[in-house]
Short mmCIF file of C-alpha atoms and ligand atoms in Angstrom, two decimals:
data_model
loop_
_atom_site.label_atom_id
_atom_site.label_comp_id
_atom_site.label_asym_id
_atom_site.label_seq_id
_atom_site.Cartn_x
_atom_site.Cartn_y
_atom_site.Cartn_z
CA MET A 1 87.61 -37.70 -92.26
CA ILE A 2 86.45 -37.14 -88.66
CA ARG A 3 88.47 -34.70 -86.57
CA PHE A 4 88.73 -34.62 -82.79
CA LYS A 5 90.35 -31.35 -81.77
CA ASN A 6 91.03 -29.20 -78.69
CA GLY A 7 91.36 -32.22 -76.46
CA ARG A 8 93.93 -34.25 -74.65
CA VAL A 9 95.03 -37.58 -75.98
CA LEU A 10 95.93 -40.60 -73.87
CA ASP A 11 97.19 -42.74 -76.75
CA MET A 12 98.40 -45.64 -74.52
CA ASN A 13 101.28 -45.99 -76.90
CA GLY A 14 104.07 -45.91 -74.31
CA SER A 15 103.36 -42.70 -72.47
CA ALA A 16 100.92 -42.57 -69.56
CA GLU A 17 100.60 -38.79 -69.99
CA ALA A 18 97.69 -37.13 -71.71
CA GLU A 19 98.94 -34.69 -74.31
CA GLU A 20 97.34 -31.90 -76.25
CA LYS A 21 97.00 -33.46 -79.66
CA GLU A 22 94.39 -34.15 -82.32
CA VAL A 23 92.99 -37.49 -83.50
CA TRP A 24 91.75 -37.90 -87.07
CA VAL A 25 89.71 -40.90 -88.18
CA GLN A 26 89.12 -42.15 -91.68
CA ASP A 27 87.52 -45.35 -93.05
CA GLY A 28 87.22 -46.84 -89.56
CA LYS A 29 90.88 -46.35 -88.68
CA ILE A 30 93.04 -43.79 -86.95
CA ALA A 31 94.47 -41.66 -89.72
CA PHE A 32 96.49 -39.23 -87.65
CA VAL A 33 97.51 -38.50 -84.04
CA GLY A 34 99.52 -35.38 -83.30
CA LEU A 35 99.57 -31.65 -83.89
CA PRO A 36 98.63 -30.97 -87.50
CA SER A 37 100.21 -28.23 -89.56
CA ASP A 38 98.01 -25.48 -91.07
CA GLN A 39 98.65 -27.04 -94.46
CA MET A 40 97.38 -30.43 -93.28
CA ILE A 41 94.22 -28.88 -91.92
CA LYS A 42 93.66 -26.92 -95.11
CA SER A 43 94.03 -29.90 -97.41
CA ALA A 44 91.88 -32.27 -95.31
CA VAL A 45 88.15 -32.67 -95.87
CA PHE A 46 86.34 -33.11 -92.58
CA GLU A 47 82.84 -34.55 -92.59
CA ARG A 48 82.64 -33.80 -88.89
CA GLU A 49 84.75 -31.88 -86.39
CA TYR A 50 84.38 -32.62 -82.70
CA ASP A 51 85.45 -29.88 -80.36
CA LEU A 52 86.58 -31.86 -77.34
CA GLU A 53 86.68 -28.70 -75.19
CA GLY A 54 89.70 -29.97 -73.26
CA ASN A 55 88.26 -33.43 -72.58
CA LEU A 56 90.14 -36.68 -72.86
CA ILE A 57 90.23 -39.02 -75.88
CA MET A 58 91.67 -42.52 -75.38
CA PRO A 59 91.38 -46.08 -76.67
CA SER A 60 88.17 -47.82 -75.59
CA PHE A 61 87.86 -50.61 -73.04
CA LYS A 62 87.47 -54.21 -74.20
CA ASN A 63 85.48 -56.71 -72.21
CA ALA A 64 87.56 -59.91 -72.23
CA HIS A 65 84.96 -62.20 -70.66
CA THR A 66 81.21 -62.03 -70.83
CA HIS A 67 77.95 -63.81 -71.66
CA SER A 68 76.05 -60.87 -73.11
CA ALA A 69 72.62 -62.40 -73.59
CA MET A 70 72.52 -63.21 -69.88
CA THR A 71 71.07 -59.76 -69.33
CA PHE A 72 67.78 -61.71 -69.20
CA LEU A 73 68.86 -63.07 -65.79
CA ARG A 74 69.99 -59.79 -64.31
CA SER A 75 68.72 -59.52 -60.76
CA TYR A 76 66.65 -62.71 -61.20
CA ALA A 77 68.38 -65.05 -58.79
CA ASP A 78 70.83 -63.21 -56.59
CA ASP A 79 71.90 -63.73 -53.01
CA LEU A 80 72.06 -67.50 -53.41
CA PRO A 81 75.00 -69.91 -52.97
CA LEU A 82 76.83 -70.34 -56.28
CA GLN A 83 75.82 -73.96 -56.89
CA ASP A 84 72.13 -73.18 -56.24
CA TRP A 85 72.39 -70.07 -58.39
CA LEU A 86 73.90 -71.98 -61.29
CA PHE A 87 72.16 -75.35 -61.26
CA LYS A 88 68.73 -74.42 -59.83
CA GLN A 89 68.24 -70.97 -61.37
CA VAL A 90 70.56 -70.25 -64.33
CA PHE A 91 70.69 -73.57 -66.21
CA PRO A 92 66.91 -74.28 -66.12
CA MET A 93 66.12 -70.76 -67.42
CA GLU A 94 68.83 -70.95 -70.08
CA ALA A 95 67.39 -74.23 -71.33
CA LYS A 96 64.23 -72.30 -72.34
CA LEU A 97 66.03 -69.51 -74.28
CA THR A 98 65.26 -69.04 -77.97
CA GLY A 99 67.32 -67.36 -80.68
CA GLU A 100 65.04 -64.35 -80.57
CA ASP A 101 65.68 -63.96 -76.85
CA VAL A 102 69.44 -64.06 -77.42
CA TYR A 103 69.08 -61.46 -80.15
CA TRP A 104 67.23 -58.88 -78.02
CA PHE A 105 69.06 -59.46 -74.75
CA SER A 106 72.41 -59.22 -76.53
CA LYS A 107 71.37 -55.85 -77.94
CA LEU A 108 70.51 -54.74 -74.44
CA ALA A 109 74.06 -55.69 -73.39
CA VAL A 110 75.59 -53.73 -76.27
CA LEU A 111 73.76 -50.59 -75.12
CA GLU A 112 75.27 -51.05 -71.69
CA TYR A 113 78.76 -51.72 -72.97
CA LEU A 114 78.66 -48.52 -74.99
CA THR A 115 77.67 -46.44 -71.94
CA SER A 116 80.72 -47.82 -70.17
CA GLY A 117 83.13 -47.09 -73.04
CA ILE A 118 83.44 -50.76 -74.05
CA THR A 119 83.66 -51.40 -77.82
CA ALA A 120 84.30 -55.13 -77.98
CA SER A 121 83.22 -58.22 -76.07
CA PHE A 122 84.75 -61.66 -75.77
CA ASP A 123 81.49 -63.49 -75.61
CA MET A 124 80.75 -67.09 -74.69
CA TYR A 125 77.19 -68.14 -75.44
CA PHE A 126 74.89 -69.95 -77.90
CA GLU A 127 72.31 -69.17 -80.60
CA LEU A 128 75.23 -67.71 -82.51
CA ASP A 129 73.42 -66.54 -85.64
CA ASP A 130 71.11 -64.38 -83.57
CA TYR A 131 73.97 -63.16 -81.42
CA PHE A 132 75.92 -62.33 -84.57
CA ARG A 133 73.02 -60.33 -86.03
CA ALA A 134 72.46 -58.38 -82.80
CA ASN A 135 76.05 -57.22 -82.63
CA THR A 136 76.68 -56.44 -86.28
CA GLU A 137 73.38 -54.55 -86.61
CA CYS A 138 74.53 -52.32 -83.76
CA GLY A 139 77.96 -51.86 -85.33
CA PHE A 140 79.59 -53.44 -82.26
CA ARG A 141 82.74 -55.48 -82.38
CA THR A 142 82.70 -58.96 -80.93
CA VAL A 143 84.96 -62.00 -80.56
CA MET A 144 82.84 -65.08 -80.18
CA CYS A 145 84.32 -67.81 -77.97
CA GLY A 146 83.42 -71.46 -78.39
CA ALA A 147 81.02 -72.49 -75.63
CA ILE A 148 80.61 -76.21 -76.13
CA SER A 149 80.08 -78.64 -73.29
CA GLY A 150 79.10 -82.30 -72.77
CA ASP A 151 80.65 -85.06 -74.84
CA SER A 152 82.89 -85.09 -77.89
CA SER A 153 79.98 -84.92 -80.34
CA ALA A 154 80.04 -81.14 -79.76
CA VAL A 155 83.56 -80.74 -81.22
CA LYS A 156 82.25 -80.92 -84.77
CA ARG A 157 79.99 -77.95 -84.09
CA LEU A 158 82.93 -76.02 -82.65
CA GLU A 159 84.94 -76.54 -85.84
CA GLU A 160 81.95 -75.60 -88.02
CA ASN A 161 81.50 -72.36 -86.08
CA TYR A 162 85.21 -71.60 -86.21
CA ARG A 163 85.17 -71.88 -89.98
CA ARG A 164 81.84 -70.15 -90.45
CA PHE A 165 82.31 -67.01 -88.31
CA ASN A 166 85.92 -66.15 -89.04
CA GLY A 167 85.94 -63.84 -92.03
CA ILE A 168 82.19 -63.31 -92.03
CA SER A 169 82.36 -59.65 -90.97
CA PRO A 170 85.13 -57.13 -90.17
CA LEU A 171 83.48 -56.73 -86.77
CA VAL A 172 83.47 -60.40 -85.85
CA THR A 173 86.00 -63.15 -85.14
CA TYR A 174 85.58 -66.57 -83.55
CA ARG A 175 87.98 -68.27 -81.20
CA LEU A 176 88.19 -71.89 -80.17
CA GLY A 177 86.89 -72.52 -76.69
CA PHE A 178 84.67 -74.67 -74.48
CA HIS A 179 82.72 -73.92 -71.36
CA ALA A 180 84.84 -75.52 -68.63
CA GLU A 181 86.52 -78.68 -67.45
CA TYR A 182 83.60 -79.44 -65.14
CA THR A 183 81.04 -79.39 -67.95
CA ALA A 184 83.14 -81.31 -70.49
CA ASP A 185 84.15 -84.95 -70.70
CA TYR A 186 87.70 -85.99 -71.42
CA GLU A 187 87.07 -86.83 -75.05
CA LEU A 188 85.59 -83.38 -75.68
CA MET A 189 88.78 -81.79 -74.31
CA GLU A 190 90.91 -84.11 -76.44
CA GLY A 191 88.89 -83.03 -79.49
CA VAL A 192 89.42 -79.34 -78.68
CA ALA A 193 93.18 -79.98 -78.35
CA GLU A 194 93.17 -81.62 -81.77
CA LEU A 195 91.44 -78.54 -83.27
CA ALA A 196 93.99 -76.25 -81.56
CA GLU A 197 96.75 -78.25 -83.24
CA LYS A 198 94.97 -78.41 -86.59
CA TYR A 199 94.40 -74.63 -86.76
CA LYS A 200 97.45 -73.61 -84.66
CA ALA A 201 94.88 -71.65 -82.68
CA PRO A 202 94.49 -70.43 -79.08
CA VAL A 203 91.81 -71.90 -76.85
CA SER A 204 89.82 -69.92 -74.25
CA VAL A 205 87.92 -71.48 -71.37
CA HIS A 206 86.70 -70.91 -67.81
CA ASN A 207 89.52 -71.90 -65.50
CA SER A 208 89.70 -72.27 -61.68
CA GLU A 209 86.79 -70.02 -60.85
CA THR A 210 85.92 -71.80 -57.61
CA GLN A 211 87.71 -73.91 -55.05
CA LYS A 212 85.22 -76.70 -55.67
CA GLU A 213 86.01 -76.76 -59.42
CA VAL A 214 89.75 -77.11 -58.74
CA ALA A 215 89.32 -79.74 -55.92
CA GLU A 216 87.07 -81.88 -58.08
CA CYS A 217 89.38 -81.65 -61.06
CA ILE A 218 92.32 -82.79 -58.91
CA GLN A 219 90.20 -85.65 -57.56
CA LYS A 220 89.20 -86.72 -61.05
CA TYR A 221 92.43 -86.24 -62.98
CA GLY A 222 95.13 -85.69 -60.34
CA LYS A 223 95.71 -82.26 -61.93
CA THR A 224 94.42 -78.70 -61.68
CA PRO A 225 92.44 -77.45 -64.67
CA ALA A 226 95.51 -75.56 -66.00
CA GLU A 227 97.69 -78.66 -65.59
CA LEU A 228 95.10 -80.83 -67.30
CA PHE A 229 94.78 -78.45 -70.25
CA GLU A 230 98.53 -78.24 -70.55
CA ALA A 231 98.85 -82.06 -70.55
CA LEU A 232 96.19 -82.29 -73.26
CA GLY A 233 97.91 -79.64 -75.42
CA ILE A 234 94.90 -77.33 -75.23
CA TYR A 235 97.16 -74.30 -74.55
CA ASN A 236 99.86 -75.11 -77.10
CA TYR A 237 98.93 -71.97 -79.08
CA GLY A 238 97.99 -69.79 -76.13
CA GLY A 239 94.48 -68.64 -75.29
CA ALA A 240 92.74 -67.32 -72.23
CA GLY A 241 91.63 -68.60 -68.84
CA PHE A 242 88.52 -66.93 -67.46
CA HIS A 243 88.66 -66.09 -63.74
CA CYS A 244 91.84 -67.89 -62.51
CA VAL A 245 90.86 -67.32 -58.89
CA HIS A 246 92.26 -70.46 -57.27
CA PHE A 247 95.60 -70.59 -59.04
CA SER A 248 98.80 -72.34 -58.00
CA ASP A 249 102.31 -71.20 -58.85
CA ASN A 250 102.55 -74.11 -61.26
CA ASP A 251 99.32 -72.95 -63.00
CA MET A 252 100.96 -69.55 -63.41
CA GLU A 253 104.12 -71.14 -64.83
CA ILE A 254 101.98 -72.89 -67.43
CA PHE A 255 100.18 -69.64 -68.35
CA LYS A 256 103.52 -67.81 -68.64
CA LYS A 257 105.11 -70.55 -70.72
CA ARG A 258 102.16 -70.78 -73.11
CA GLY A 259 101.37 -67.05 -73.30
CA VAL A 260 97.88 -67.72 -71.98
CA TRP A 261 95.95 -64.67 -70.73
CA ALA A 262 94.45 -64.69 -67.27
CA VAL A 263 91.14 -62.78 -67.55
CA THR A 264 90.09 -61.50 -64.20
CA CYS A 265 86.43 -60.82 -63.37
CA PRO A 266 86.53 -59.20 -59.91
CA GLY A 267 82.88 -58.06 -59.83
CA SER A 268 81.53 -61.56 -60.53
CA ASN A 269 84.05 -63.24 -58.24
CA SER A 270 83.04 -60.90 -55.37
CA LYS A 271 79.29 -61.24 -55.85
CA LEU A 272 79.44 -65.04 -56.15
CA ALA A 273 81.94 -65.26 -53.26
CA SER A 274 84.34 -67.20 -55.47
CA GLY A 275 87.44 -65.51 -54.05
CA ILE A 276 90.14 -63.02 -55.00
CA ALA A 277 92.32 -63.85 -57.99
CA PRO A 278 96.04 -63.65 -57.26
CA ILE A 279 96.60 -60.81 -59.73
CA CYS A 280 99.75 -59.44 -58.05
CA ARG A 281 101.32 -62.88 -57.86
CA MET A 282 100.49 -63.57 -61.48
CA ARG A 283 101.92 -60.24 -62.51
CA GLU A 284 105.14 -60.94 -60.60
CA LYS A 285 105.32 -64.31 -62.36
CA GLY A 286 104.98 -62.62 -65.75
CA VAL A 287 101.44 -63.79 -66.59
CA ASN A 288 99.48 -61.47 -68.86
CA ILE A 289 96.33 -60.01 -67.33
CA ALA A 290 93.11 -58.94 -68.97
CA VAL A 291 89.74 -57.84 -67.50
CA GLY A 292 86.20 -58.97 -68.07
CA THR A 293 82.81 -58.28 -66.49
CA ASP A 294 81.56 -61.90 -66.80
CA GLY A 295 77.84 -62.18 -67.55
CA PRO A 296 75.17 -59.86 -66.19
CA ALA A 297 73.56 -62.72 -64.25
CA SER A 298 76.55 -62.91 -61.94
CA ASN A 299 77.90 -59.33 -61.90
CA ASN A 300 75.15 -57.81 -62.44
CA CYS A 301 76.40 -54.84 -64.46
CA LEU A 302 78.63 -54.53 -67.47
CA ASP A 303 80.74 -51.64 -66.28
CA MET A 304 84.50 -51.53 -66.76
CA PHE A 305 84.98 -48.70 -64.27
CA ARG A 306 83.59 -50.85 -61.52
CA GLU A 307 85.79 -53.81 -62.60
CA MET A 308 88.91 -51.61 -62.54
CA PHE A 309 88.21 -50.30 -59.08
CA LEU A 310 87.39 -53.78 -57.72
CA MET A 311 90.47 -55.22 -59.36
CA THR A 312 92.82 -52.90 -57.57
CA ALA A 313 90.90 -52.63 -54.27
CA LEU A 314 90.69 -56.40 -53.80
CA GLN A 315 94.45 -56.77 -54.41
CA LYS A 316 95.17 -54.02 -51.91
CA ILE A 317 93.04 -55.78 -49.29
CA ASP A 318 94.33 -59.24 -50.11
CA ARG A 319 97.96 -58.19 -49.83
CA ALA A 320 97.36 -55.68 -47.03
CA ASP A 321 99.36 -53.33 -49.21
CA ALA A 322 97.94 -50.03 -50.57
CA SER A 323 100.64 -49.99 -53.26
CA ALA A 324 99.44 -53.26 -54.80
CA CYS A 325 98.02 -53.32 -58.31
CA PRO A 326 98.60 -49.66 -59.30
CA ALA A 327 96.21 -47.62 -61.48
CA ASP A 328 98.34 -47.57 -64.66
CA PHE A 329 98.64 -51.37 -64.59
CA VAL A 330 94.86 -51.70 -64.15
CA LEU A 331 94.00 -49.31 -66.98
CA ASN A 332 96.46 -51.04 -69.22
CA ALA A 333 94.89 -54.43 -68.50
CA ALA A 334 91.35 -53.13 -69.22
CA VAL A 335 92.32 -51.49 -72.51
CA LYS A 336 95.30 -53.21 -74.04
CA GLY A 337 95.46 -56.50 -72.12
CA SER A 338 91.84 -57.24 -72.86
CA ALA A 339 92.24 -56.42 -76.56
CA LEU A 340 95.25 -58.68 -76.86
CA ALA A 341 93.59 -61.56 -74.95
CA MET A 342 90.82 -61.44 -77.59
CA GLY A 343 93.20 -61.31 -80.53
CA LEU A 344 92.30 -57.67 -81.32
CA ASP A 345 95.91 -56.68 -81.82
CA ASP A 346 95.04 -53.48 -83.72
CA CYS A 347 92.63 -52.14 -81.08
CA THR A 348 95.12 -51.43 -78.28
CA GLU A 349 96.11 -47.82 -78.74
CA LEU A 350 95.54 -44.61 -80.60
CA SER A 351 98.16 -44.67 -83.34
CA GLU A 352 97.99 -44.29 -87.10
CA GLY A 353 96.60 -47.43 -88.73
CA SER A 354 94.90 -48.73 -85.54
CA GLN A 355 91.20 -49.41 -85.46
CA ALA A 356 89.22 -46.29 -84.48
CA ASP A 357 87.80 -47.88 -81.31
CA LEU A 358 87.93 -44.99 -78.90
CA ILE A 359 86.18 -43.05 -76.18
CA VAL A 360 85.88 -39.46 -75.03
CA ILE A 361 85.95 -38.94 -71.29
CA ASP A 362 84.29 -35.89 -69.80
CA LEU A 363 86.84 -34.29 -67.46
CA SER A 364 84.56 -31.36 -66.59
CA GLN A 365 82.69 -33.27 -63.89
CA PRO A 366 83.40 -33.09 -60.21
CA ASN A 367 84.71 -36.67 -59.87
CA MET A 368 87.39 -35.97 -62.48
CA GLN A 369 88.65 -32.77 -60.84
CA PRO A 370 91.26 -31.62 -60.06
CA GLU A 371 93.62 -33.17 -62.57
CA ASN A 372 96.52 -34.25 -60.36
CA ASN A 373 96.67 -37.48 -62.34
CA ILE A 374 94.22 -38.37 -65.10
CA VAL A 375 95.01 -42.13 -65.07
CA LYS A 376 94.38 -42.37 -61.33
CA ASN A 377 91.22 -40.32 -61.73
CA LEU A 378 89.99 -42.84 -64.33
CA VAL A 379 90.67 -45.89 -62.16
CA TYR A 380 89.90 -44.58 -58.67
CA SER A 381 87.22 -41.98 -59.13
CA GLY A 382 86.11 -42.41 -62.74
CA SER A 383 82.70 -43.77 -63.68
CA LYS A 384 80.61 -44.49 -66.74
CA GLN A 385 78.90 -41.14 -66.23
CA ASN A 386 82.15 -39.67 -67.60
CA VAL A 387 81.85 -41.46 -70.96
CA LYS A 388 80.76 -38.78 -73.40
CA LEU A 389 81.24 -40.64 -76.65
CA THR A 390 82.00 -44.19 -77.72
CA MET A 391 83.26 -44.94 -81.25
CA CYS A 392 83.62 -48.42 -82.67
CA ALA A 393 85.30 -49.04 -86.04
CA GLY A 394 85.13 -45.32 -86.82
CA LYS A 395 81.42 -44.98 -86.15
CA VAL A 396 80.02 -43.07 -83.19
CA LEU A 397 77.61 -45.50 -81.49
CA TYR A 398 76.99 -43.48 -78.33
CA GLU A 399 77.23 -39.77 -77.69
CA ASN A 400 76.00 -37.63 -74.81
CA GLY A 401 73.59 -40.27 -73.61
CA LYS A 402 72.12 -41.00 -77.06
CA PHE A 403 72.60 -44.26 -78.94
CA ASN A 404 73.21 -44.68 -82.64
CA VAL A 405 72.76 -48.42 -83.03
CA GLY A 406 69.99 -48.54 -85.66
CA GLU A 407 67.28 -49.19 -83.04
CA ASP A 408 65.42 -47.09 -80.50
CA PRO A 409 66.68 -48.26 -77.08
CA LYS A 410 63.09 -48.00 -75.78
CA ARG A 411 62.06 -50.68 -78.27
CA ILE A 412 64.97 -52.90 -77.08
CA TYR A 413 63.83 -52.50 -73.43
CA ALA A 414 60.21 -53.18 -74.36
CA ARG A 415 61.01 -56.32 -76.37
CA CYS A 416 63.25 -57.64 -73.58
CA GLY A 417 60.45 -57.10 -71.05
CA GLU A 418 57.91 -58.92 -73.27
CA LEU A 419 60.21 -61.81 -74.01
CA LEU A 420 61.11 -62.22 -70.36
CA ARG A 421 57.48 -62.46 -69.30
CA GLU A 422 56.92 -65.02 -72.03
CA LEU A 423 60.09 -66.97 -71.06
CA LYS A 424 59.05 -67.24 -67.45
CA SER A 425 55.72 -68.76 -68.46
CA ARG A 426 57.29 -71.28 -70.85
CA PRO A 427 57.20 -74.87 -69.52
ZN1 ZN B 1 81.83 -66.83 -67.51
#
């Protein structure tokens, strides 16, 4: 049993107040949250007791949209128009990637997630065996999202991956998905819809990230991407739409009706000038909202604190209303919404039986003082520098700036540097 004591608990189980309680963890799960009796303490066997010294313990953040291995393109091709960035820089470099590259660059991303209090990623990429190894070796939780594109011949691979990676590890699940409408032909999308029906499974896909994407989809099919996916039956069992920046009221109706999650990526949308997602409007319409960083080539960092601040700040600007998108809603989306969008239903809160995916926030730093309101401090002035400890599945993977991922971070940085030099010189 691991005991966290002398701290304050934001359990996110109904109350937005941090309360003086303890959290006990056993076999990867939360065993107890509350104030223990002397008898309970006496009869428990603690392998480790953390004195929180008044700091905050809460459920971790989940990153509901990313492409982890794209760390290799961080700060490689910035300050370019989106189409040039994607087609002239990103796609040609990606075409040269090997499994070993994906392995090391995914590990680099895991380190960064941990420093930001993120314990799970909803990741869309390729070289899945290497990606799988990188994450599980670190002890990091991931939900792999189908990333197929092109023609319908790719659907077979999607089904193989779906069957292969679900059940392979307690830290890993796999969800049906494809890259986007604009990189898939009609038969591929029909094939994905058939799989959704066969497995009664949700489908997750990029959706309405740019104006161009939506305009071209309407030109081609007479429908927006959300309308097209609805017509095909792709969303019959829910799923997620990544970005949802250029979204009509009818798109929102579809998401609401099908229980599809809108995953907002405000950092990436800002940097690529894609636009501001209509989060407030979606919320009013009853659409569920989750938060993702998107990949490190477009963001460029994997930091949930920055996403939370941008999410609320952009809504306030967009609506010319400082009360738009309040802090408790934002925190909820980044913790619970994101977990639910990924199907991690037991990672949303600190309660008995939940997964022990949690973080400790250092309140004894200037940006977290005074404590008028801890939730507002987290969203408006909080930063990854406040993350003292990150635990995933009951294992401490990051604590006081040190990693416990089975590998020296210096070796990960060095390998990434070597591989990048090699990659650039590959024909
Ligand atoms: Zn993306």
